[in-house]
PDB file of C-alpha atoms and ligand atoms in Angstrom:
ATOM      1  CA  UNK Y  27      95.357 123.976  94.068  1.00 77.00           C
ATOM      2  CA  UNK Y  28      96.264 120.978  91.762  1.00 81.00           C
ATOM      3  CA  UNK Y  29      97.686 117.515  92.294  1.00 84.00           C
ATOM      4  CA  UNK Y  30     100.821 118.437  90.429  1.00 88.00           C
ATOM      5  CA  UNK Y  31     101.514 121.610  91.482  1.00 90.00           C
ATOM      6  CA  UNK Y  32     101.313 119.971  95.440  1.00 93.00           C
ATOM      7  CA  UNK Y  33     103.436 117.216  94.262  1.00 94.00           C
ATOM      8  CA  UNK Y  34     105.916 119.361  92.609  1.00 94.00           C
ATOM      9  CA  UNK Y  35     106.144 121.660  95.822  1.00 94.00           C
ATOM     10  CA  UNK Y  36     106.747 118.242  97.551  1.00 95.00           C
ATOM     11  CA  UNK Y  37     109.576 117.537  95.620  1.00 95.00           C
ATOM     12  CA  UNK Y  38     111.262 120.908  96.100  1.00 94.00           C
ATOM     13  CA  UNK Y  39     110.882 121.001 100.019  1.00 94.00           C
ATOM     14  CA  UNK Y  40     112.798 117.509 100.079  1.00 94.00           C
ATOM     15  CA  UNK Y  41     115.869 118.664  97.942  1.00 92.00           C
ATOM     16  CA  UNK Y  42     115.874 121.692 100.133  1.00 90.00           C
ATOM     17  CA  UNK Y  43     115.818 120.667 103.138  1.00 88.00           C
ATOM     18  CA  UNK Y  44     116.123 116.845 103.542  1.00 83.00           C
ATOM     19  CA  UNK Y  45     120.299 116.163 103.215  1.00 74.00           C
ATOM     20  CA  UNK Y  46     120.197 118.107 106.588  1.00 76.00           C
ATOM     21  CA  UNK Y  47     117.418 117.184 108.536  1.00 77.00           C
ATOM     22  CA  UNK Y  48     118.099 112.877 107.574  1.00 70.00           C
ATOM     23  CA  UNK Y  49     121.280 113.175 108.970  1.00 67.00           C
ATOM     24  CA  UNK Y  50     119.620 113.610 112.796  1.00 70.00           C
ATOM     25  CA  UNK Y  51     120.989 110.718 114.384  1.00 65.00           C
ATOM     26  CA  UNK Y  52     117.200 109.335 114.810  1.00 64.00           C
ATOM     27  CA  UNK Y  53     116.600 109.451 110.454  1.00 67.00           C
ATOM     28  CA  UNK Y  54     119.613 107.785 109.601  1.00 63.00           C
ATOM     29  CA  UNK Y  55     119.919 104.200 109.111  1.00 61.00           C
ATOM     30  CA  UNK Y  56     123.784 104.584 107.961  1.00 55.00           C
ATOM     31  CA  UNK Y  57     127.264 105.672 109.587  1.00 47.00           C
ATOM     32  CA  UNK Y  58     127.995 107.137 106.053  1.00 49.00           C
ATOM     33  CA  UNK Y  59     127.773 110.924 107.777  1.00 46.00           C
ATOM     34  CA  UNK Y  60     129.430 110.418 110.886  1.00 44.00           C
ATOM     35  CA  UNK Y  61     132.253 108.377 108.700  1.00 47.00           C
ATOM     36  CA  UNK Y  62     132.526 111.477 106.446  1.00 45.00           C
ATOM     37  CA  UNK Y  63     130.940 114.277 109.318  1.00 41.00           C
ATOM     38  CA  UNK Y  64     129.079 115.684 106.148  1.00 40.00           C
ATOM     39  CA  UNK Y  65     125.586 116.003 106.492  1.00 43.00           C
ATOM     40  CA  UNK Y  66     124.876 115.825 102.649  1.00 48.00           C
ATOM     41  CA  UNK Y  67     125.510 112.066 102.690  1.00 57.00           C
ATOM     42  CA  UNK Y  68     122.999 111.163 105.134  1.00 71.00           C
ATOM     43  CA  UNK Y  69     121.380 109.966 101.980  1.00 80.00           C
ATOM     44  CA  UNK Y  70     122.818 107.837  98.884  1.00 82.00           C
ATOM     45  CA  UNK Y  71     122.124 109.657  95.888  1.00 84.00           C
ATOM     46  CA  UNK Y  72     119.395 106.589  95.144  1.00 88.00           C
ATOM     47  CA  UNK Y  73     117.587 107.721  99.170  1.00 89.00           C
ATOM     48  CA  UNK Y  74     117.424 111.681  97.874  1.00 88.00           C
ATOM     49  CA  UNK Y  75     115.741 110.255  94.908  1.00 92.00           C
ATOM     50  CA  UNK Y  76     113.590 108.380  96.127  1.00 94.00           C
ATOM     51  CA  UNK Y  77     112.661 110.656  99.329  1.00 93.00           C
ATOM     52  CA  UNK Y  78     111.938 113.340  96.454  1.00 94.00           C
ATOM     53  CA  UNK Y  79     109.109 110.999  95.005  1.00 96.00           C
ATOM     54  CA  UNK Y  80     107.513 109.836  98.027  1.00 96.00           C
ATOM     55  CA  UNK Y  81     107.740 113.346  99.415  1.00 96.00           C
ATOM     56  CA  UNK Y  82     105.581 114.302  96.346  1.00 95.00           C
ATOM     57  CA  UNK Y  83     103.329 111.590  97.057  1.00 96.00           C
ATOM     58  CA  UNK Y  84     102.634 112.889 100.768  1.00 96.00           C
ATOM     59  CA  UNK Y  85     101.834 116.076  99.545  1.00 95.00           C
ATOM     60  CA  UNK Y  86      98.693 114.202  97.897  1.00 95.00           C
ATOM     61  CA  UNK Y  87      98.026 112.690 101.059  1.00 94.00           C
ATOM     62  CA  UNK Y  88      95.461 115.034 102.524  1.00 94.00           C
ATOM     63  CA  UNK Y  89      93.460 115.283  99.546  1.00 93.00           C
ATOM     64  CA  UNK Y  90      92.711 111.585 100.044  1.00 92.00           C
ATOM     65  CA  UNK Y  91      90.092 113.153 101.344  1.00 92.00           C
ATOM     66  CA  UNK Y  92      87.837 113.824  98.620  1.00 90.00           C
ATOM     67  CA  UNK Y  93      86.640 110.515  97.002  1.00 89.00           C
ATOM     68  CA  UNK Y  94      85.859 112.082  93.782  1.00 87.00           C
ATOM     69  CA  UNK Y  95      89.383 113.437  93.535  1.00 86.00           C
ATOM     70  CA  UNK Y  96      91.482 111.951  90.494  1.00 85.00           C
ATOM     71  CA  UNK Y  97      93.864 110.612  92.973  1.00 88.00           C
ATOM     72  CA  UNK Y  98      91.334 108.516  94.815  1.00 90.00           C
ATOM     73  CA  UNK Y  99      91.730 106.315  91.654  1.00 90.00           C
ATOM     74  CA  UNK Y 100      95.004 105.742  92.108  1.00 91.00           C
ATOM     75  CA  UNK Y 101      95.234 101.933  92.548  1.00 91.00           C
ATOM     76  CA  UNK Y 102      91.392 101.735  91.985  1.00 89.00           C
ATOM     77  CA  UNK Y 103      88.696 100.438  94.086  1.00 91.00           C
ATOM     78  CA  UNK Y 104      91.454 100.030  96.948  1.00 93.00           C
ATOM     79  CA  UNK Y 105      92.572 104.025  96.982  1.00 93.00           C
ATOM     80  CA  UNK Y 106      88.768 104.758  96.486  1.00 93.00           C
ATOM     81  CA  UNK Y 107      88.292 102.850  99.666  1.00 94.00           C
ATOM     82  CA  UNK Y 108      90.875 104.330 101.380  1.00 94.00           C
ATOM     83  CA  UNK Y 109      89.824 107.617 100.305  1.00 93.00           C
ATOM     84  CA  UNK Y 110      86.400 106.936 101.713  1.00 93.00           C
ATOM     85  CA  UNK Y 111      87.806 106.079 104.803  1.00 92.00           C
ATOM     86  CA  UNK Y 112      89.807 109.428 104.801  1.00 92.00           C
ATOM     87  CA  UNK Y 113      86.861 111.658 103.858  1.00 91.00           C
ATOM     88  CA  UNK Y 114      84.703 110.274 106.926  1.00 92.00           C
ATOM     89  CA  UNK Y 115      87.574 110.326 109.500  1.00 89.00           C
ATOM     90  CA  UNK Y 116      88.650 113.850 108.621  1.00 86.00           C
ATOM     91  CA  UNK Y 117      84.983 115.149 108.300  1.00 84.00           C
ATOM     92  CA  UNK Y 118      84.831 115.698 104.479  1.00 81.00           C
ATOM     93  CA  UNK Y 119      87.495 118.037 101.841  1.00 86.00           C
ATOM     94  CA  UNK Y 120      89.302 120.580 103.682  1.00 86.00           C
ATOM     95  CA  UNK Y 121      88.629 119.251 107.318  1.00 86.00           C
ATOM     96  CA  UNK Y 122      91.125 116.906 109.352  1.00 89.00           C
ATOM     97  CA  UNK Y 123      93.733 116.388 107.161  1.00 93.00           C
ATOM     98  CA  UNK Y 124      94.609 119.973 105.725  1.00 94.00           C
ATOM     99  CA  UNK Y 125      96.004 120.698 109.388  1.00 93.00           C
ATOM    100  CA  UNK Y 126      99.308 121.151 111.452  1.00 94.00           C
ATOM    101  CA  UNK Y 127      98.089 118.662 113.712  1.00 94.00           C
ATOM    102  CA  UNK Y 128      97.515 116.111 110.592  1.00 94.00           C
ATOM    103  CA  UNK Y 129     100.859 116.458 109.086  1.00 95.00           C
ATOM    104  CA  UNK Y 130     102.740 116.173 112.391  1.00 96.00           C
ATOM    105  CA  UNK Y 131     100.740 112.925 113.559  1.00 96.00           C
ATOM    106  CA  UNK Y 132     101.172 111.004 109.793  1.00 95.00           C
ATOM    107  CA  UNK Y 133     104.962 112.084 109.967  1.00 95.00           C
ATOM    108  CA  UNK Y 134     105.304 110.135 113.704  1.00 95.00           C
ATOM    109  CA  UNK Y 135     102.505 107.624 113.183  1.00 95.00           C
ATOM    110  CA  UNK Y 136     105.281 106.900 109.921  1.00 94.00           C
ATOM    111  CA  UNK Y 137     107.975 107.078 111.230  1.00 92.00           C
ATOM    112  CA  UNK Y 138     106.929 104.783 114.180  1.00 93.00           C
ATOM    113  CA  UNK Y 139     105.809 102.834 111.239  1.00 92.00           C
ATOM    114  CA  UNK Y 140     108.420 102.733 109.577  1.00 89.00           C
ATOM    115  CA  UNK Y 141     110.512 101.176 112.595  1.00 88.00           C
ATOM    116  CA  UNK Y 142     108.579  98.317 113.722  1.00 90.00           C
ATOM    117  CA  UNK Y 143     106.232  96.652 111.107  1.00 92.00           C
ATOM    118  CA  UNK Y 144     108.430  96.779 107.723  1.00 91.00           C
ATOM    119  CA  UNK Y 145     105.719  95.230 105.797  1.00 94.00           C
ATOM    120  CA  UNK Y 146     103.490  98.494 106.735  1.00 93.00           C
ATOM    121  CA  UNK Y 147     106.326 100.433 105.960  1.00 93.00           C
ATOM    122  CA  UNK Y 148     106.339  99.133 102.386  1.00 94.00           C
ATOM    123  CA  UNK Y 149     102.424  99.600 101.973  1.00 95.00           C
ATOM    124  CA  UNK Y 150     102.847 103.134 102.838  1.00 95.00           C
ATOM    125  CA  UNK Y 151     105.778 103.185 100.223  1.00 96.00           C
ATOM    126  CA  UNK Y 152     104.480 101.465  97.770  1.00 96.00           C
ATOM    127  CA  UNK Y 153     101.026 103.788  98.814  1.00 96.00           C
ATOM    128  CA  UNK Y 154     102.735 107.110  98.363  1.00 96.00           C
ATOM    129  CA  UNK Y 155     104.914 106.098  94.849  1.00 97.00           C
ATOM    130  CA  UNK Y 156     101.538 105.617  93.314  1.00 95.00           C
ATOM    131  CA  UNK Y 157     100.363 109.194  94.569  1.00 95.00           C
ATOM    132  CA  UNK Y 158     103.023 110.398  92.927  1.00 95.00           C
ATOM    133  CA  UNK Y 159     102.600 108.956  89.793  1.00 95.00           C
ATOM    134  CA  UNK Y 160      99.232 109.847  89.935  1.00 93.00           C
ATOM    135  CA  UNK Y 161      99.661 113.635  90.821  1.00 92.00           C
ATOM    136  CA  UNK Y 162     102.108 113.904  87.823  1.00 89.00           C
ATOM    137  CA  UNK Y 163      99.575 112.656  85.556  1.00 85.00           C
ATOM    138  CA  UNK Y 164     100.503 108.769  84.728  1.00 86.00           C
ATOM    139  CA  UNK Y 165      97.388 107.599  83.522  1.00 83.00           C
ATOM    140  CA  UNK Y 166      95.023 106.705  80.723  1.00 85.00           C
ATOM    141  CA  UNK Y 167      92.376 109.681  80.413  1.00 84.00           C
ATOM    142  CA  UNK Y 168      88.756 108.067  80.738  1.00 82.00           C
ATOM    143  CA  UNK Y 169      90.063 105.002  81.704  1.00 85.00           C
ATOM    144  CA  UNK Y 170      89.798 104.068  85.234  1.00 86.00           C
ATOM    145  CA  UNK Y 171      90.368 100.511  85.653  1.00 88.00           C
ATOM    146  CA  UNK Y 172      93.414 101.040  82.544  1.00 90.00           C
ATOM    147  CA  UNK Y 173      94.797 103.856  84.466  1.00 91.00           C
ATOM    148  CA  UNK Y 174      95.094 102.058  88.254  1.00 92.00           C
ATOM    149  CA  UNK Y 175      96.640  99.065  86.049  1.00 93.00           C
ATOM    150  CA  UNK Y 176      99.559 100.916  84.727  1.00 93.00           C
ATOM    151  CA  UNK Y 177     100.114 102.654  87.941  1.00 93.00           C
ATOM    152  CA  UNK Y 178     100.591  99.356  89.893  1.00 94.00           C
ATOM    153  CA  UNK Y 179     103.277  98.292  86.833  1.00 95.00           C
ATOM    154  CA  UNK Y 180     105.021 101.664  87.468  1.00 96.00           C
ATOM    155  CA  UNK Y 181     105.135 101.528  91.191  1.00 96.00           C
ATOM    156  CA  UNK Y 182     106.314  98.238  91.625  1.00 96.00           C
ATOM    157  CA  UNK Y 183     108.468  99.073  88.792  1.00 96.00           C
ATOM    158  CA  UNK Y 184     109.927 102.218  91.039  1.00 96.00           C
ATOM    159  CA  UNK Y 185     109.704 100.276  94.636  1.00 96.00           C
ATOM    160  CA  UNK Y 186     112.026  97.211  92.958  1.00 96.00           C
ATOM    161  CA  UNK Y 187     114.908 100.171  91.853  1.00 96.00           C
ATOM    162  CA  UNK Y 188     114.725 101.520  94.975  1.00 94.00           C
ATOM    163  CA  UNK Y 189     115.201  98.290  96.595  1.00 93.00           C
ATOM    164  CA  UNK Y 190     118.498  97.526  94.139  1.00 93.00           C
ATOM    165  CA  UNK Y 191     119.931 100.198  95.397  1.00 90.00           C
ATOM    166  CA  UNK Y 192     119.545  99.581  98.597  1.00 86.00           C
ATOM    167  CA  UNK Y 193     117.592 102.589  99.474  1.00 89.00           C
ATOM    168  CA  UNK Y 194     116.630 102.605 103.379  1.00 86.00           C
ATOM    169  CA  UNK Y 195     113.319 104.397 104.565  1.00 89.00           C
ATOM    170  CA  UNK Y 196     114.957 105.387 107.686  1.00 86.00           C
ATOM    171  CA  UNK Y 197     113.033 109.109 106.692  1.00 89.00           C
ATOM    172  CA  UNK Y 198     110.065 107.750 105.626  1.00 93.00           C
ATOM    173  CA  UNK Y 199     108.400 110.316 108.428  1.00 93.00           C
ATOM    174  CA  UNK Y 200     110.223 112.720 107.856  1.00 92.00           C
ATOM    175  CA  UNK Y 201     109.178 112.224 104.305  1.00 94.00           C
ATOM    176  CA  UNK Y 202     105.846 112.456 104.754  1.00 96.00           C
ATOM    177  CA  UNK Y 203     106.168 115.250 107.655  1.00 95.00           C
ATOM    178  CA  UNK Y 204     107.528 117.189 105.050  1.00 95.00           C
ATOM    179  CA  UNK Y 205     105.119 116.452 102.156  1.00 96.00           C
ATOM    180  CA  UNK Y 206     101.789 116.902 104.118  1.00 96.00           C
ATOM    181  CA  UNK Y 207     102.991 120.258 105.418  1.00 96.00           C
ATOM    182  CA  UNK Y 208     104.190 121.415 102.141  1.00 95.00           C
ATOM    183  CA  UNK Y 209     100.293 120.827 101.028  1.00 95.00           C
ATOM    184  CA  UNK Y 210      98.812 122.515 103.480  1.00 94.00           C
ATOM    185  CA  UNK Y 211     100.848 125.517 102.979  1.00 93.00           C
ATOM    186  CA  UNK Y 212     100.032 124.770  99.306  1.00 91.00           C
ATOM    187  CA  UNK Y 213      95.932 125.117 100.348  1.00 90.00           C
ATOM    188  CA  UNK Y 214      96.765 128.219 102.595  1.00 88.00           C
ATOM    189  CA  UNK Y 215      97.787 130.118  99.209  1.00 86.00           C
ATOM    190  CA  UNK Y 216      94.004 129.534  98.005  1.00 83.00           C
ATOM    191  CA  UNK Y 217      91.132 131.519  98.899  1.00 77.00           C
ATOM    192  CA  UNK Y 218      89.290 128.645 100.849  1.00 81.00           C
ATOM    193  CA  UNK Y 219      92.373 128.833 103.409  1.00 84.00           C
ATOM    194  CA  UNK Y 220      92.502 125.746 105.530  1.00 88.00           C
ATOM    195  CA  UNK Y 221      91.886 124.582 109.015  1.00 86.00           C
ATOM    196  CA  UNK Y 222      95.149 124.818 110.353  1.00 84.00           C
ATOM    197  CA  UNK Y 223      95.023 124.685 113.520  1.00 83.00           C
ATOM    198  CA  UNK Y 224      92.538 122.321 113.406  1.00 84.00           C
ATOM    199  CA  UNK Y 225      90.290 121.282 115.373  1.00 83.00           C
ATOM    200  CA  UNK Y 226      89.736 124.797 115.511  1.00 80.00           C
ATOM    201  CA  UNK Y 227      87.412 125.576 112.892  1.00 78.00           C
ATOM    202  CA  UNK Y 228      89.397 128.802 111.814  1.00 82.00           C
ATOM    203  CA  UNK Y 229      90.628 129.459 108.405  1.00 82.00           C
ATOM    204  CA  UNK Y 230      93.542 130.089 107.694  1.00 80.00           C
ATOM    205  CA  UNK Y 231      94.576 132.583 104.258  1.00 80.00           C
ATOM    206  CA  UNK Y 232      97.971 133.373 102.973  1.00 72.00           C
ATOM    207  CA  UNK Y 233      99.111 135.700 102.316  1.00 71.00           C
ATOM    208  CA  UNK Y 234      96.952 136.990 105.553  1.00 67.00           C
ATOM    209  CA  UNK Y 235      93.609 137.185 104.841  1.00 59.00           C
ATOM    210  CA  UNK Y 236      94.171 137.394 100.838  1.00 62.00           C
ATOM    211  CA  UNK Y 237      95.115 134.573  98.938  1.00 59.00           C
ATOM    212  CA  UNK Y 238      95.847 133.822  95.400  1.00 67.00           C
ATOM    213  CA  UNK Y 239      93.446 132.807  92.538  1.00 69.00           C
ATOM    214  CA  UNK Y 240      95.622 130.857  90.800  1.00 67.00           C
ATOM    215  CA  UNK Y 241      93.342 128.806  88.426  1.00 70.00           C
ATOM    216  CA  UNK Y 242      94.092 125.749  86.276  1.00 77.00           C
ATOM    217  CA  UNK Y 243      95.615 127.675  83.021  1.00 81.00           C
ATOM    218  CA  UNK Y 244      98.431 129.165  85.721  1.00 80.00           C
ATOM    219  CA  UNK Y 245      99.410 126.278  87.388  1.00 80.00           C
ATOM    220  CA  UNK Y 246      99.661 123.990  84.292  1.00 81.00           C
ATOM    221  CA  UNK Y 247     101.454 127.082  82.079  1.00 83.00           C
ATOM    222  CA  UNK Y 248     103.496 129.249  84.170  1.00 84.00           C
ATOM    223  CA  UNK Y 249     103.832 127.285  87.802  1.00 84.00           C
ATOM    224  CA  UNK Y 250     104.388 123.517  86.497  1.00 88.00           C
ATOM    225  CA  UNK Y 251     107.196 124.617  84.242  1.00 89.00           C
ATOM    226  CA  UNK Y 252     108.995 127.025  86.581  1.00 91.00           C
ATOM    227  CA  UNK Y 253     108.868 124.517  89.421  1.00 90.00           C
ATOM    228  CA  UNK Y 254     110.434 121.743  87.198  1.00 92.00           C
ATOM    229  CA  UNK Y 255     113.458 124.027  86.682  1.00 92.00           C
ATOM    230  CA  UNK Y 256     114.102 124.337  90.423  1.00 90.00           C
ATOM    231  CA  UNK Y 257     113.543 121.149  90.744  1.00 91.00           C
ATOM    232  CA  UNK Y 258     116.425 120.105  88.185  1.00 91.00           C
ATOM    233  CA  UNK Y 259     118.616 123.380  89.816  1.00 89.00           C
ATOM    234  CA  UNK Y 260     118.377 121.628  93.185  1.00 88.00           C
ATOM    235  CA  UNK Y 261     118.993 118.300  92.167  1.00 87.00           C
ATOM    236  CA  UNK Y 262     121.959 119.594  90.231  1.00 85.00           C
ATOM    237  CA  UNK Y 263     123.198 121.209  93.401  1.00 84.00           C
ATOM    238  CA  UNK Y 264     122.732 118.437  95.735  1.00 81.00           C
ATOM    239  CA  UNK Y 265     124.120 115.341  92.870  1.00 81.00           C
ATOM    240  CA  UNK Y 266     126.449 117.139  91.042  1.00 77.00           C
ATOM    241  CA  UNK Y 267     129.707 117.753  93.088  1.00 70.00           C
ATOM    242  CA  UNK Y 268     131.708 120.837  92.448  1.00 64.00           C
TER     243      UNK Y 268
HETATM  244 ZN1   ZN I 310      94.085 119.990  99.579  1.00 74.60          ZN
END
């Protein structure tokens, strides 16, 4: 499955489902629902926003992975690195990190995170904006070193709005609970399956057993385009009031 069409799916499961799950009294940072007792705003408008991109940007997360990937050149050398680190840890592409077990422990591990060391809050952040950047395709083809540079001016870019408008990262697990589960689903829908239940070694294939060939023509034609539109439909229907 491709970058964008993980990110894209990240995006969706946060509109969907994130105004009711932040409100839980441990993801929210603000009195703004219990002042109003409407879960919708558990987040500012600027929080959904936000919580959108970075949710895209988990869903890159496992394939940090593979080395190779596109998205290991995120920031450079440094997501290379990283990426190394990933691809040794979780046993190579497809192993550790394409599992229930992975996307529960990241969501905690961030959340805990999130909680107690701000600055490694922002890293992660900061680490998941660029993902998303990536995954969507902000780059310069052919140009490594051209490409991380104009990611790191669009991130910090994206991380100073957020902080203007006072966006809190009380959800920042949740976030990336949320993203790296969306991806594995995402993997599921191939025919390679994933480890799910890792560390049992069995694949798993959805729909059971089958999978889809999607291939590259589908996702960028048919898929990318049909996920942006319901990802402007759910925006509209959690911004716009009625
Ligand atoms: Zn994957």
């Amino acid at each position: 499955m491709m970058g964008h069409t993980h990110a894209l799916t990240g995006v969706i499961a946060w509109l969907g489902l994130a105004p009711p799950l932040a409100a839980l009294p441990l993801l929210n940072e603000s009195s703004r629902f219990i002042d109003t007792g409407i879960m919708a705003t558990a987040l500012s408008p600027a929080e959904l926003i936000a919580g959108a991109i970075i949710c895209a940007g988990a869903a890159m997360l496992p394939d940090l992975d593979h080395p190779s990937a596109t998205i290991a050149q995120t920031f450079g050398p440094v997501t290379w690195l990283l990426s190394k680190g990933v691809s040794w840890i979780s046993g190579g592409h497809r192993g550790a990190t394409h599992s229930l077990a992975f996307a529960v422990a990241i969501g905690l591990g961030t959340h805990w995170l999130a909680n107690t060391y701000p600055i490694g809050r922002d890293i992660m952040v900061v680490l998941l904006i660029g993902l998303a950047l990536r995954a969507i395709g902000v780059g310069i083809p052919g140009k490594k070193l051209g490409s991380a540079m104009v990611n790191i001016g669009l991130t910090a870019g994206l991380y100073a709005v957020f902080m203007s408008q006072s966006v809190g990262y009380a959800w920042l697990g949740l976030a990336v609970g949320i993203g790296c589960l969306m991806h594995v689903v995402g993997d599921c829908m191939t025919e390679r399956g994933c480890p799910v239940l890792w560390p049992l070694s069995i694949k798993f294939v959805l729909p059971w057993k089958i999978g889809i060939k999607t291939g590259k023509k589908f996702e960028q034609k048919i898929l990318a385009p049909v996920l942006a539109i319901a990802i402007v439909g759910l925006l509209f229907w959690r911004l716009v009031p009625v």
